[in-house]
Amino acid sequence: MNNFDSICRDIEKGIEPDDGALKLLLELEDEAELQRLFSIAYDIKTRYVGRKVYFRGLVELSNICTKNCLYCGIRKGNSKVNRFILTKQEIVEETLWALKSHYGSVVLQSGERSDPEFVDFIEDTLREITLRSEGKLGITLSLGEQSFETYRRWFEAGAQRYLLRIESSDPELYHKLHPADHSYEERVDCLRHLQKAGFQTGTGVMIGLPFQTTENLIHDLRFFQKLDIDMIGMGPYLVHPDTPLAEAMPEFEAKRKHQLKMGLKMIACARILLKDVNIASTTALQALDSNGRQQGLLAGANVMMPNITDTRYRAGYQLYAGKPGMNENSEESKISLEQSILAIGETIGYDEWGNPKHFYQRTGKE
Ligand code: 5AD
Ligand code: SF4
């Protein structure tokens, strides 16, 4: 029995892989071995969270951002971007479309702003969504770093979940990817504040970044465990040509398959380690392969975030180049997603919130 076989058997017996085993899994190249890894993760997913996909309708409400992350297409320093912000009315209408379409939840995402006007605007919008949907929609926010007070206010106004990616859990790599005034420590504090404010809390990283090692990825997985997070949203890094980080990976086009594979391996390892959390099969997987999100489900993910933003605004929200679904309206993407899910024998949790089981285990809440 080789090393890979014995690691697989251990996992099947319920023994958690150590860092050495994770390294071997994350560096797998052999197609048959990869398929075995994905199928082990899929079994764990089936046992802990079932073969049901939850949809979160994604509203990208503004590309105005006060930050300057070196990898991101809508960073403040990119003057080529036309900036927009949806009105409250537009946001509410889009979320009501999600409700009518039986999506149990929505995600409100935007560039980062923490000025009082923005904080009030979000609070007001949350109250309006809660009122108009009669509290039937689960609401996730993905609006970056904020004060504890802001998190508390937004929670009170009706949001239950929050996604804040750590981007890389290794402080040294984090600092290479961000300007000097972006603080790793503050970001970690925000994750703790989110948990304290009562949110189902999600984080995640980019995979296949310049300078990133297998050890960094193992550190990311251990970080998810250590912080006891409920949800994971992570995906492969994709180059955006108008960003400073683009020059660190001139060979990106030749690496697309590799990036996809790394993304899938991370999903599988996260499922094996964290078991009952929600894991998103992200759009970045889809950008690398038209079947990417389906493959994400087969590697252990159980959540999808179909874009429901009006197509008029989509071109303005390109975090990376080649983002799919630019012209596909929400109705069309719903149909194609549905078909791809049914094709792999899974069902869709229509009208369900699909809260992460881990949240109940972590907090003891009913
Ligand atoms: N490639 C992949 N993901 C990216 N993000 C930002 N820029 C890129 C990129 N070039 C991700 C970040 C952020 C999320 C909203 O989008 O992880 O948290
Ligand atoms: Fe702004 Fe988020 Fe992009 Fe950073 S990753 S520049 S915070 S939108």
PDB file of C-alpha atoms in Angstrom, residues 111-333:
ATOM      1  CA  GLY A 111     -16.321  47.133  -2.929  1.00  0.00           C
ATOM      2  CA  GLU A 112     -15.345  48.260   0.551  1.00  0.00           C
ATOM      3  CA  ARG A 113     -16.655  51.511   2.007  1.00  0.00           C
ATOM      4  CA  SER A 114     -17.139  52.350   5.645  1.00  0.00           C
ATOM      5  CA  ASP A 115     -18.323  55.973   5.489  1.00  0.00           C
ATOM      6  CA  PRO A 116     -21.463  56.722   7.518  1.00  0.00           C
ATOM      7  CA  GLU A 117     -23.542  57.334   4.402  1.00  0.00           C
ATOM      8  CA  PHE A 118     -22.777  53.834   3.099  1.00  0.00           C
ATOM      9  CA  VAL A 119     -23.322  52.171   6.477  1.00  0.00           C
ATOM     10  CA  ASP A 120     -26.742  53.871   6.772  1.00  0.00           C
ATOM     11  CA  PHE A 121     -27.602  52.992   3.175  1.00  0.00           C
ATOM     12  CA  ILE A 122     -26.946  49.293   3.769  1.00  0.00           C
ATOM     13  CA  GLU A 123     -28.849  49.299   7.043  1.00  0.00           C
ATOM     14  CA  ASP A 124     -31.814  50.964   5.392  1.00  0.00           C
ATOM     15  CA  THR A 125     -31.694  48.558   2.442  1.00  0.00           C
ATOM     16  CA  LEU A 126     -31.575  45.551   4.770  1.00  0.00           C
ATOM     17  CA  ARG A 127     -34.654  46.740   6.630  1.00  0.00           C
ATOM     18  CA  GLU A 128     -36.486  47.255   3.355  1.00  0.00           C
ATOM     19  CA  ILE A 129     -35.569  43.758   2.046  1.00  0.00           C
ATOM     20  CA  THR A 130     -36.651  42.175   5.319  1.00  0.00           C
ATOM     21  CA  LEU A 131     -39.941  44.052   5.228  1.00  0.00           C
ATOM     22  CA  ARG A 132     -40.764  43.448   1.563  1.00  0.00           C
ATOM     23  CA  SER A 133     -39.767  39.765   1.682  1.00  0.00           C
ATOM     24  CA  GLU A 134     -41.616  39.330   4.989  1.00  0.00           C
ATOM     25  CA  GLY A 135     -38.407  38.000   6.474  1.00  0.00           C
ATOM     26  CA  LYS A 136     -38.417  35.038   4.115  1.00  0.00           C
ATOM     27  CA  LEU A 137     -35.005  35.614   2.541  1.00  0.00           C
ATOM     28  CA  GLY A 138     -31.737  34.616   4.159  1.00  0.00           C
ATOM     29  CA  ILE A 139     -29.337  37.561   3.759  1.00  0.00           C
ATOM     30  CA  THR A 140     -25.560  37.282   3.496  1.00  0.00           C
ATOM     31  CA  LEU A 141     -23.316  40.328   3.363  1.00  0.00           C
ATOM     32  CA  SER A 142     -19.925  40.536   1.687  1.00  0.00           C
ATOM     33  CA  LEU A 143     -19.013  44.168   2.286  1.00  0.00           C
ATOM     34  CA  GLY A 144     -15.524  43.982   3.703  1.00  0.00           C
ATOM     35  CA  GLU A 145     -13.965  45.225   6.903  1.00  0.00           C
ATOM     36  CA  GLN A 146     -16.192  47.295   9.178  1.00  0.00           C
ATOM     37  CA  SER A 147     -16.304  48.294  12.836  1.00  0.00           C
ATOM     38  CA  PHE A 148     -17.934  45.987  15.366  1.00  0.00           C
ATOM     39  CA  GLU A 149     -20.704  48.573  15.744  1.00  0.00           C
ATOM     40  CA  THR A 150     -21.446  48.481  12.004  1.00  0.00           C
ATOM     41  CA  TYR A 151     -21.531  44.687  11.996  1.00  0.00           C
ATOM     42  CA  ARG A 152     -23.909  44.785  14.941  1.00  0.00           C
ATOM     43  CA  ARG A 153     -26.190  47.293  13.230  1.00  0.00           C
ATOM     44  CA  TRP A 154     -26.335  45.314  10.005  1.00  0.00           C
ATOM     45  CA  PHE A 155     -27.090  42.132  11.948  1.00  0.00           C
ATOM     46  CA  GLU A 156     -29.903  43.908  13.791  1.00  0.00           C
ATOM     47  CA  ALA A 157     -31.242  45.161  10.457  1.00  0.00           C
ATOM     48  CA  GLY A 158     -31.771  41.614   9.188  1.00  0.00           C
ATOM     49  CA  ALA A 159     -28.562  40.062   7.813  1.00  0.00           C
ATOM     50  CA  GLN A 160     -27.613  36.665   9.254  1.00  0.00           C
ATOM     51  CA  ARG A 161     -24.434  35.747   7.418  1.00  0.00           C
ATOM     52  CA  TYR A 162     -21.220  37.503   6.482  1.00  0.00           C
ATOM     53  CA  LEU A 163     -18.406  36.541   4.153  1.00  0.00           C
ATOM     54  CA  LEU A 164     -14.995  38.087   4.661  1.00  0.00           C
ATOM     55  CA  ARG A 165     -12.189  36.329   2.907  1.00  0.00           C
ATOM     56  CA  ILE A 166      -8.837  36.392   4.622  1.00  0.00           C
ATOM     57  CA  GLU A 167      -7.415  36.121   1.055  1.00  0.00           C
ATOM     58  CA  SER A 168      -4.292  34.439   2.460  1.00  0.00           C
ATOM     59  CA  SER A 169      -3.974  33.351   6.096  1.00  0.00           C
ATOM     60  CA  ASP A 170      -0.210  33.703   5.968  1.00  0.00           C
ATOM     61  CA  PRO A 171       0.642  37.222   7.187  1.00  0.00           C
ATOM     62  CA  GLU A 172       3.751  37.407   5.000  1.00  0.00           C
ATOM     63  CA  LEU A 173       1.913  36.448   1.818  1.00  0.00           C
ATOM     64  CA  TYR A 174      -0.993  38.720   2.805  1.00  0.00           C
ATOM     65  CA  HIS A 175       1.434  41.634   2.953  1.00  0.00           C
ATOM     66  CA  LYS A 176       2.821  40.842  -0.483  1.00  0.00           C
ATOM     67  CA  LEU A 177      -0.697  41.014  -1.951  1.00  0.00           C
ATOM     68  CA  HIS A 178      -1.799  44.254  -0.324  1.00  0.00           C
ATOM     69  CA  PRO A 179      -0.492  47.799   0.065  1.00  0.00           C
ATOM     70  CA  ALA A 180       1.206  48.599   3.373  1.00  0.00           C
ATOM     71  CA  ASP A 181      -1.886  50.245   4.880  1.00  0.00           C
ATOM     72  CA  HIS A 182      -4.027  47.067   4.593  1.00  0.00           C
ATOM     73  CA  SER A 183      -3.735  45.192   7.875  1.00  0.00           C
ATOM     74  CA  TYR A 184      -3.821  41.408   8.245  1.00  0.00           C
ATOM     75  CA  GLU A 185      -4.394  41.679  11.986  1.00  0.00           C
ATOM     76  CA  GLU A 186      -7.405  43.964  11.566  1.00  0.00           C
ATOM     77  CA  ARG A 187      -8.911  41.553   9.091  1.00  0.00           C
ATOM     78  CA  VAL A 188      -8.612  38.657  11.542  1.00  0.00           C
ATOM     79  CA  ASP A 189     -10.145  40.871  14.251  1.00  0.00           C
ATOM     80  CA  CYS A 190     -13.070  41.538  11.900  1.00  0.00           C
ATOM     81  CA  LEU A 191     -13.731  37.803  11.594  1.00  0.00           C
ATOM     82  CA  ARG A 192     -13.868  37.503  15.374  1.00  0.00           C
ATOM     83  CA  HIS A 193     -16.147  40.543  15.592  1.00  0.00           C
ATOM     84  CA  LEU A 194     -18.495  38.999  13.052  1.00  0.00           C
ATOM     85  CA  GLN A 195     -18.802  35.867  15.152  1.00  0.00           C
ATOM     86  CA  LYS A 196     -19.355  37.955  18.257  1.00  0.00           C
ATOM     87  CA  ALA A 197     -22.036  40.013  16.516  1.00  0.00           C
ATOM     88  CA  GLY A 198     -23.916  36.760  15.880  1.00  0.00           C
ATOM     89  CA  PHE A 199     -23.240  36.180  12.198  1.00  0.00           C
ATOM     90  CA  GLN A 200     -22.848  32.849  10.512  1.00  0.00           C
ATOM     91  CA  THR A 201     -19.312  33.640   9.470  1.00  0.00           C
ATOM     92  CA  GLY A 202     -17.516  32.709   6.283  1.00  0.00           C
ATOM     93  CA  THR A 203     -14.024  33.243   5.044  1.00  0.00           C
ATOM     94  CA  GLY A 204     -11.823  32.018   2.231  1.00  0.00           C
ATOM     95  CA  VAL A 205      -8.686  32.493   0.224  1.00  0.00           C
ATOM     96  CA  MET A 206      -7.462  32.757  -3.318  1.00  0.00           C
ATOM     97  CA  ILE A 207      -5.717  29.659  -4.582  1.00  0.00           C
ATOM     98  CA  GLY A 208      -2.761  29.579  -6.951  1.00  0.00           C
ATOM     99  CA  LEU A 209      -1.523  33.068  -6.095  1.00  0.00           C
ATOM    100  CA  PRO A 210       1.923  34.261  -7.079  1.00  0.00           C
ATOM    101  CA  PHE A 211       4.438  33.399  -4.319  1.00  0.00           C
ATOM    102  CA  GLN A 212       1.965  30.928  -2.711  1.00  0.00           C
ATOM    103  CA  THR A 213       3.343  27.575  -1.551  1.00  0.00           C
ATOM    104  CA  THR A 214       1.612  24.318  -0.599  1.00  0.00           C
ATOM    105  CA  GLU A 215       2.536  25.154   3.002  1.00  0.00           C
ATOM    106  CA  ASN A 216       0.589  28.419   2.691  1.00  0.00           C
ATOM    107  CA  LEU A 217      -2.495  26.490   1.542  1.00  0.00           C
ATOM    108  CA  ILE A 218      -2.177  24.043   4.445  1.00  0.00           C
ATOM    109  CA  HIS A 219      -1.962  27.080   6.728  1.00  0.00           C
ATOM    110  CA  ASP A 220      -5.190  28.366   5.150  1.00  0.00           C
ATOM    111  CA  LEU A 221      -6.999  25.097   5.891  1.00  0.00           C
ATOM    112  CA  ARG A 222      -5.748  25.111   9.492  1.00  0.00           C
ATOM    113  CA  PHE A 223      -6.825  28.752   9.789  1.00  0.00           C
ATOM    114  CA  PHE A 224     -10.391  27.793   8.804  1.00  0.00           C
ATOM    115  CA  GLN A 225     -10.339  25.117  11.493  1.00  0.00           C
ATOM    116  CA  LYS A 226      -8.781  27.331  14.144  1.00  0.00           C
ATOM    117  CA  LEU A 227     -11.308  30.115  13.629  1.00  0.00           C
ATOM    118  CA  ASP A 228     -14.140  27.618  13.683  1.00  0.00           C
ATOM    119  CA  ILE A 229     -15.740  29.221  10.660  1.00  0.00           C
ATOM    120  CA  ASP A 230     -19.138  28.182   9.294  1.00  0.00           C
ATOM    121  CA  MET A 231     -18.768  28.862   5.581  1.00  0.00           C
ATOM    122  CA  ILE A 232     -16.001  28.859   3.020  1.00  0.00           C
ATOM    123  CA  GLY A 233     -15.909  30.805  -0.217  1.00  0.00           C
ATOM    124  CA  MET A 234     -12.619  30.331  -1.991  1.00  0.00           C
ATOM    125  CA  GLY A 235     -11.520  30.117  -5.580  1.00  0.00           C
ATOM    126  CA  PRO A 236      -8.586  30.120  -7.935  1.00  0.00           C
ATOM    127  CA  TYR A 237      -6.686  33.345  -8.496  1.00  0.00           C
ATOM    128  CA  LEU A 238      -7.215  34.792 -11.964  1.00  0.00           C
ATOM    129  CA  VAL A 239      -5.069  37.527 -13.407  1.00  0.00           C
ATOM    130  CA  HIS A 240      -6.607  40.905 -14.114  1.00  0.00           C
ATOM    131  CA  PRO A 241      -4.316  42.699 -16.600  1.00  0.00           C
ATOM    132  CA  ASP A 242      -4.883  46.176 -15.120  1.00  0.00           C
ATOM    133  CA  THR A 243      -3.513  45.254 -11.701  1.00  0.00           C
ATOM    134  CA  PRO A 244      -0.005  45.436 -10.256  1.00  0.00           C
ATOM    135  CA  LEU A 245       0.028  41.717  -9.472  1.00  0.00           C
ATOM    136  CA  ALA A 246      -0.481  40.730 -13.118  1.00  0.00           C
ATOM    137  CA  GLU A 247       3.217  41.031 -13.883  1.00  0.00           C
ATOM    138  CA  ALA A 248       4.032  38.444 -11.206  1.00  0.00           C
ATOM    139  CA  MET A 249       2.370  35.729 -13.298  1.00  0.00           C
ATOM    140  CA  PRO A 250       3.006  36.312 -17.019  1.00  0.00           C
ATOM    141  CA  GLU A 251       2.508  32.582 -17.693  1.00  0.00           C
ATOM    142  CA  PHE A 252      -1.094  32.617 -16.393  1.00  0.00           C
ATOM    143  CA  GLU A 253      -2.761  31.465 -19.629  1.00  0.00           C
ATOM    144  CA  ALA A 254      -0.712  28.253 -19.595  1.00  0.00           C
ATOM    145  CA  LYS A 255      -1.715  27.623 -15.985  1.00  0.00           C
ATOM    146  CA  ARG A 256      -5.498  27.663 -16.267  1.00  0.00           C
ATOM    147  CA  LYS A 257      -5.934  23.890 -15.863  1.00  0.00           C
ATOM    148  CA  HIS A 258      -3.530  23.898 -12.954  1.00  0.00           C
ATOM    149  CA  GLN A 259      -5.432  26.725 -11.239  1.00  0.00           C
ATOM    150  CA  LEU A 260      -8.711  24.866 -11.612  1.00  0.00           C
ATOM    151  CA  LYS A 261      -7.228  21.668 -10.232  1.00  0.00           C
ATOM    152  CA  MET A 262      -5.741  23.499  -7.242  1.00  0.00           C
ATOM    153  CA  GLY A 263      -9.138  25.078  -6.528  1.00  0.00           C
ATOM    154  CA  LEU A 264     -10.823  21.674  -6.572  1.00  0.00           C
ATOM    155  CA  LYS A 265      -8.164  20.060  -4.376  1.00  0.00           C
ATOM    156  CA  MET A 266      -8.625  22.806  -1.789  1.00  0.00           C
ATOM    157  CA  ILE A 267     -12.400  22.284  -1.767  1.00  0.00           C
ATOM    158  CA  ALA A 268     -11.896  18.551  -1.248  1.00  0.00           C
ATOM    159  CA  CYS A 269      -9.386  19.042   1.575  1.00  0.00           C
ATOM    160  CA  ALA A 270     -11.608  21.658   3.254  1.00  0.00           C
ATOM    161  CA  ARG A 271     -14.562  19.260   3.143  1.00  0.00           C
ATOM    162  CA  ILE A 272     -12.439  16.437   4.581  1.00  0.00           C
ATOM    163  CA  LEU A 273     -11.222  18.600   7.458  1.00  0.00           C
ATOM    164  CA  LEU A 274     -14.250  20.762   8.255  1.00  0.00           C
ATOM    165  CA  LYS A 275     -17.079  18.362   7.349  1.00  0.00           C
ATOM    166  CA  ASP A 276     -20.314  20.210   8.244  1.00  0.00           C
ATOM    167  CA  VAL A 277     -19.554  23.712   6.935  1.00  0.00           C
ATOM    168  CA  ASN A 278     -21.068  25.232   3.794  1.00  0.00           C
ATOM    169  CA  ILE A 279     -18.599  25.478   0.927  1.00  0.00           C
ATOM    170  CA  ALA A 280     -19.280  27.554  -2.181  1.00  0.00           C
ATOM    171  CA  SER A 281     -18.505  26.420  -5.678  1.00  0.00           C
ATOM    172  CA  THR A 282     -17.378  29.830  -6.887  1.00  0.00           C
ATOM    173  CA  THR A 283     -17.611  31.695 -10.180  1.00  0.00           C
ATOM    174  CA  ALA A 284     -13.818  31.730 -10.463  1.00  0.00           C
ATOM    175  CA  LEU A 285     -13.987  27.943 -11.073  1.00  0.00           C
ATOM    176  CA  GLN A 286     -16.463  28.592 -13.850  1.00  0.00           C
ATOM    177  CA  ALA A 287     -14.132  31.178 -15.381  1.00  0.00           C
ATOM    178  CA  LEU A 288     -11.558  28.421 -15.875  1.00  0.00           C
ATOM    179  CA  ASP A 289     -13.877  25.740 -17.231  1.00  0.00           C
ATOM    180  CA  SER A 290     -17.483  25.835 -18.385  1.00  0.00           C
ATOM    181  CA  ASN A 291     -18.069  22.868 -16.062  1.00  0.00           C
ATOM    182  CA  GLY A 292     -16.056  24.351 -13.233  1.00  0.00           C
ATOM    183  CA  ARG A 293     -18.821  24.885 -10.727  1.00  0.00           C
ATOM    184  CA  GLN A 294     -20.198  21.391 -11.324  1.00  0.00           C
ATOM    185  CA  GLN A 295     -16.736  20.008 -10.663  1.00  0.00           C
ATOM    186  CA  GLY A 296     -16.666  22.053  -7.456  1.00  0.00           C
ATOM    187  CA  LEU A 297     -19.824  20.306  -6.257  1.00  0.00           C
ATOM    188  CA  LEU A 298     -18.314  16.930  -7.072  1.00  0.00           C
ATOM    189  CA  ALA A 299     -15.212  17.823  -5.056  1.00  0.00           C
ATOM    190  CA  GLY A 300     -17.267  18.678  -1.953  1.00  0.00           C
ATOM    191  CA  ALA A 301     -18.923  22.101  -2.346  1.00  0.00           C
ATOM    192  CA  ASN A 302     -22.657  22.533  -1.595  1.00  0.00           C
ATOM    193  CA  VAL A 303     -23.490  26.197  -2.266  1.00  0.00           C
ATOM    194  CA  MET A 304     -23.714  28.277  -5.443  1.00  0.00           C
ATOM    195  CA  MET A 305     -24.048  31.999  -5.864  1.00  0.00           C
ATOM    196  CA  PRO A 306     -25.737  32.742  -9.190  1.00  0.00           C
ATOM    197  CA  ASN A 307     -25.338  36.355 -10.209  1.00  0.00           C
ATOM    198  CA  ILE A 308     -28.707  38.134 -10.177  1.00  0.00           C
ATOM    199  CA  THR A 309     -27.344  41.645 -10.770  1.00  0.00           C
ATOM    200  CA  ASP A 310     -28.920  43.441 -13.723  1.00  0.00           C
ATOM    201  CA  THR A 311     -26.682  42.680 -16.743  1.00  0.00           C
ATOM    202  CA  ARG A 312     -26.285  46.435 -17.338  1.00  0.00           C
ATOM    203  CA  TYR A 313     -23.942  46.620 -14.374  1.00  0.00           C
ATOM    204  CA  ARG A 314     -22.002  43.408 -14.743  1.00  0.00           C
ATOM    205  CA  ALA A 315     -19.193  44.698 -16.951  1.00  0.00           C
ATOM    206  CA  GLY A 316     -18.311  47.161 -14.202  1.00  0.00           C
ATOM    207  CA  TYR A 317     -17.739  44.397 -11.671  1.00  0.00           C
ATOM    208  CA  GLN A 318     -14.757  42.532 -13.050  1.00  0.00           C
ATOM    209  CA  LEU A 319     -12.522  41.480 -10.199  1.00  0.00           C
ATOM    210  CA  TYR A 320     -10.604  39.354 -12.675  1.00  0.00           C
ATOM    211  CA  ALA A 321     -10.498  39.051 -16.458  1.00  0.00           C
ATOM    212  CA  GLY A 322     -12.763  36.561 -18.214  1.00  0.00           C
ATOM    213  CA  LYS A 323     -15.522  36.565 -15.622  1.00  0.00           C
ATOM    214  CA  PRO A 324     -18.328  34.381 -17.024  1.00  0.00           C
ATOM    215  CA  GLY A 325     -22.021  35.245 -17.323  1.00  0.00           C
ATOM    216  CA  MET A 326     -21.466  38.874 -18.341  1.00  0.00           C
ATOM    217  CA  ASN A 327     -24.450  38.901 -20.684  1.00  0.00           C
ATOM    218  CA  GLU A 328     -26.460  36.024 -19.349  1.00  0.00           C
ATOM    219  CA  ASN A 329     -29.524  37.302 -17.540  1.00  0.00           C
ATOM    220  CA  SER A 330     -30.601  35.888 -14.193  1.00  0.00           C
ATOM    221  CA  GLU A 331     -33.355  33.748 -15.662  1.00  0.00           C
ATOM    222  CA  GLU A 332     -30.965  32.144 -18.180  1.00  0.00           C
ATOM    223  CA  SER A 333     -28.299  31.441 -15.602  1.00  0.00           C
TER     224      SER A 333
END
